[in-house]
Amino acid sequence: MAKSTKIDIDHVSKLANLPLPDEQKRIFASQLTKILDYIEKIEKADTKNVEPTFNVTPNKNVTRKDTAGTCLTQDEALQNSKNTKNGQFVTKGVFKSE
Amino acid sequence: MPCALASLGARVRNDIFINMNNLTALSLTETIEGLGKKEFSEAGLNQAYGERIKKLNPDLNAFLEVKENKSGIPAGIKDLIAVKGRQMTCGSKILEGYIAPYNATVIDKLKENNISFIGKTNLDEFAMGSSGENSAYGSVKNPWDKNKVPGGSSSGSAVAVAADLCTFALGTDTGGSIRQPASLCGVVGLKPSYGRVSRYGAQAMASSLDQIGPITKTVADARKVLEWISGPDAYDSNAVSASFKSTNRKDLKGLRVGIPKEYFGKGLDAGVEKVIKVAIKKLEDLGATTVEVSLPHTQYALATYYLIITSEISSNLARYDGIRFGSTRDKFGAEPKRRIMLGTFALSAGYFDDYFIKAAKVRTLVKQDFEKAFEGCNVITGPVSPTVAWNLGEKISDPLTMYLSDVYTIPASLAGIPGLSVPCGFSQDLPVGLQILGKYLDEDTILSVGELYEQATNWNKQKPRLQTPERSDGGQAKL
């Protein structure tokens, strides 16, 4: 993690599936660089032999019986979609011809 | 003063006006008592709050949607918690028009306790912000000074409680979003331990830190709401099975209060520091012993937090693709976009170990800091916020400066421990909150400390002076 870490806005915006106007790209490049410069201070923390923490609860392998319970009706599930057809969601095509 | 009362009694319209005002000033506990004794009706209570919202909300912008009910005790709900059949915008244009198809677990639990939902409260978009200015539906205003920010991200919830627009409100706290607005608005805010309250039905921001909690007029009210909403839930496998138990300590004798030296250094406003030190002295007067403790990794907490949450945000907000609900991703506001970008970067090939995994390891160190400190004390106290409420617009163009305003609330969030903000005085005529942190799942002790402090000081009784618009009847009922 070098001080010169540069964020490639175009590449990250593509990874994030997040379209950004050019003006916002310019602003973000400057703001995110400043934030990353600050964040790099964690490099100094000694984490040798330290395990990462992803969850703070004592819960382990919480499971339930594999049975169907109540769930949304088809109408409820579809009610907030802007584009439905024959009681289904319309998704983006996977292949170019679609 | 018998004379004044007699003259009020003679002016019937004024009398009604006063009673309506008084109803909205009552705490949740007092409201339940009043209803029990039939001093007023649920319909009257809802009407009083509804009328006050109509008068004050246009200025404060605390509620995004209001629905007056005829029954139940009216609560405000942060607009990223699902109430079936009601809008849920998360403060974002991407969810404009979204209607929640189910209730969050906390909503079902509140309904069982005769709570009704008077409105959905405004917030920083997707709970991302510390000032209430990131809402796509306009900034929320601080009722103590409308030129100041109310804090965030549960901005509308804190303002609605401070301005007596609801009996209490629910907020969510990921890095301080209940405690900090509660502090800046002079009300009580409780972030329960991570896992104490089911998050089912709350829009996920950073799943390993998000927690729902109450914003209330008194600490006793916060305890009551926690009793209602806590507990295991099959819909949130991180909800812990241990149930919350109240012991209600009678005094602070024998209690050891840790004072972290790292929370009183550079960056803490002198006026806030003075108020906090007087509050800590008060805890000593009440029988507690203070001890200095050290949380040495505090200096890394903010950087750690922003790597972890932005990583989780980039993953959680991937669901907004405009297919099953909401609009297309260009409708996100600037702050969600900024955090999605930072998180995507931290998780991307070549940076994952240096950023995300490193941050998860530093999180362990921050957590261990608290575990070590709690070996020598029962609670830890200090400021919630390094400053009082700042001017609207002051920090909005500088995200890093805005992030630094959460420097005292973030470490407890990383550790998953509970934290309470209790009103403890004023600096520059603006409220200051005392933060009381406890051991994991020990909300009972921090609530007891807060209750005893509150009873001895009554800072929570201070209310903002709110100008209500002139009445249409020519001001006859003005007092």
Coordinates of C-alpha atoms in Angstrom, one line a residue, chain A residues 39, chain B residues 126-129 173-175 204-210 301-317 335 339-340 342-344 346-347 356 359 363 403 406 410 413-414:
Chain A
I39 CA -6.9 5.7 5.2
Chain B
F126 CA -29.1 5.2 2.7
A127 CA -27.9 6.3 6.2
M128 CA -24.7 7.7 4.8
G129 CA -23.9 11.0 6.4
D173 CA -26.6 3.3 14.0
T174 CA -23.7 2.0 11.9
G175 CA -21.0 4.3 13.1
A204 CA -28.6 -2.9 4.9
M205 CA -25.8 -0.4 4.7
A206 CA -22.9 -2.2 6.4
S207 CA -24.2 -5.5 7.6
S208 CA -21.5 -6.3 10.2
L209 CA -22.2 -3.0 12.0
D210 CA -25.8 -1.9 11.4
A301 CA -10.6 3.4 14.0
L302 CA -11.9 5.9 11.5
A303 CA -9.7 4.6 8.6
T304 CA -10.6 1.0 9.5
Y305 CA -14.3 1.8 9.6
Y306 CA -14.4 3.6 6.2
L307 CA -12.7 0.6 4.6
I308 CA -15.0 -2.0 6.1
I309 CA -18.3 -0.1 5.6
T310 CA -17.6 1.0 2.1
S311 CA -16.7 -2.6 1.2
E312 CA -19.9 -3.8 2.7
I313 CA -21.9 -0.9 1.0
S314 CA -20.5 -1.7 -2.4
S315 CA -21.8 -5.3 -2.0
N316 CA -25.1 -4.4 -0.4
L317 CA -26.0 -1.7 -2.8
E335 CA -22.4 10.1 -1.1
R339 CA -18.8 5.0 -0.9
I340 CA -19.6 2.4 -3.6
L342 CA -14.3 3.4 -2.4
G343 CA -15.6 0.0 -1.4
T344 CA -15.3 -1.5 -4.9
A346 CA -10.9 -1.7 -1.5
L347 CA -12.3 -5.1 -2.6
F356 CA -10.2 -4.9 3.4
A359 CA -8.9 -3.2 8.2
R363 CA -10.9 -4.1 13.9
Y403 CA -16.2 11.6 8.3
D406 CA -17.8 10.5 14.0
I410 CA -17.0 4.7 15.4
S413 CA -19.4 0.3 16.5
L414 CA -16.4 -1.6 15.3

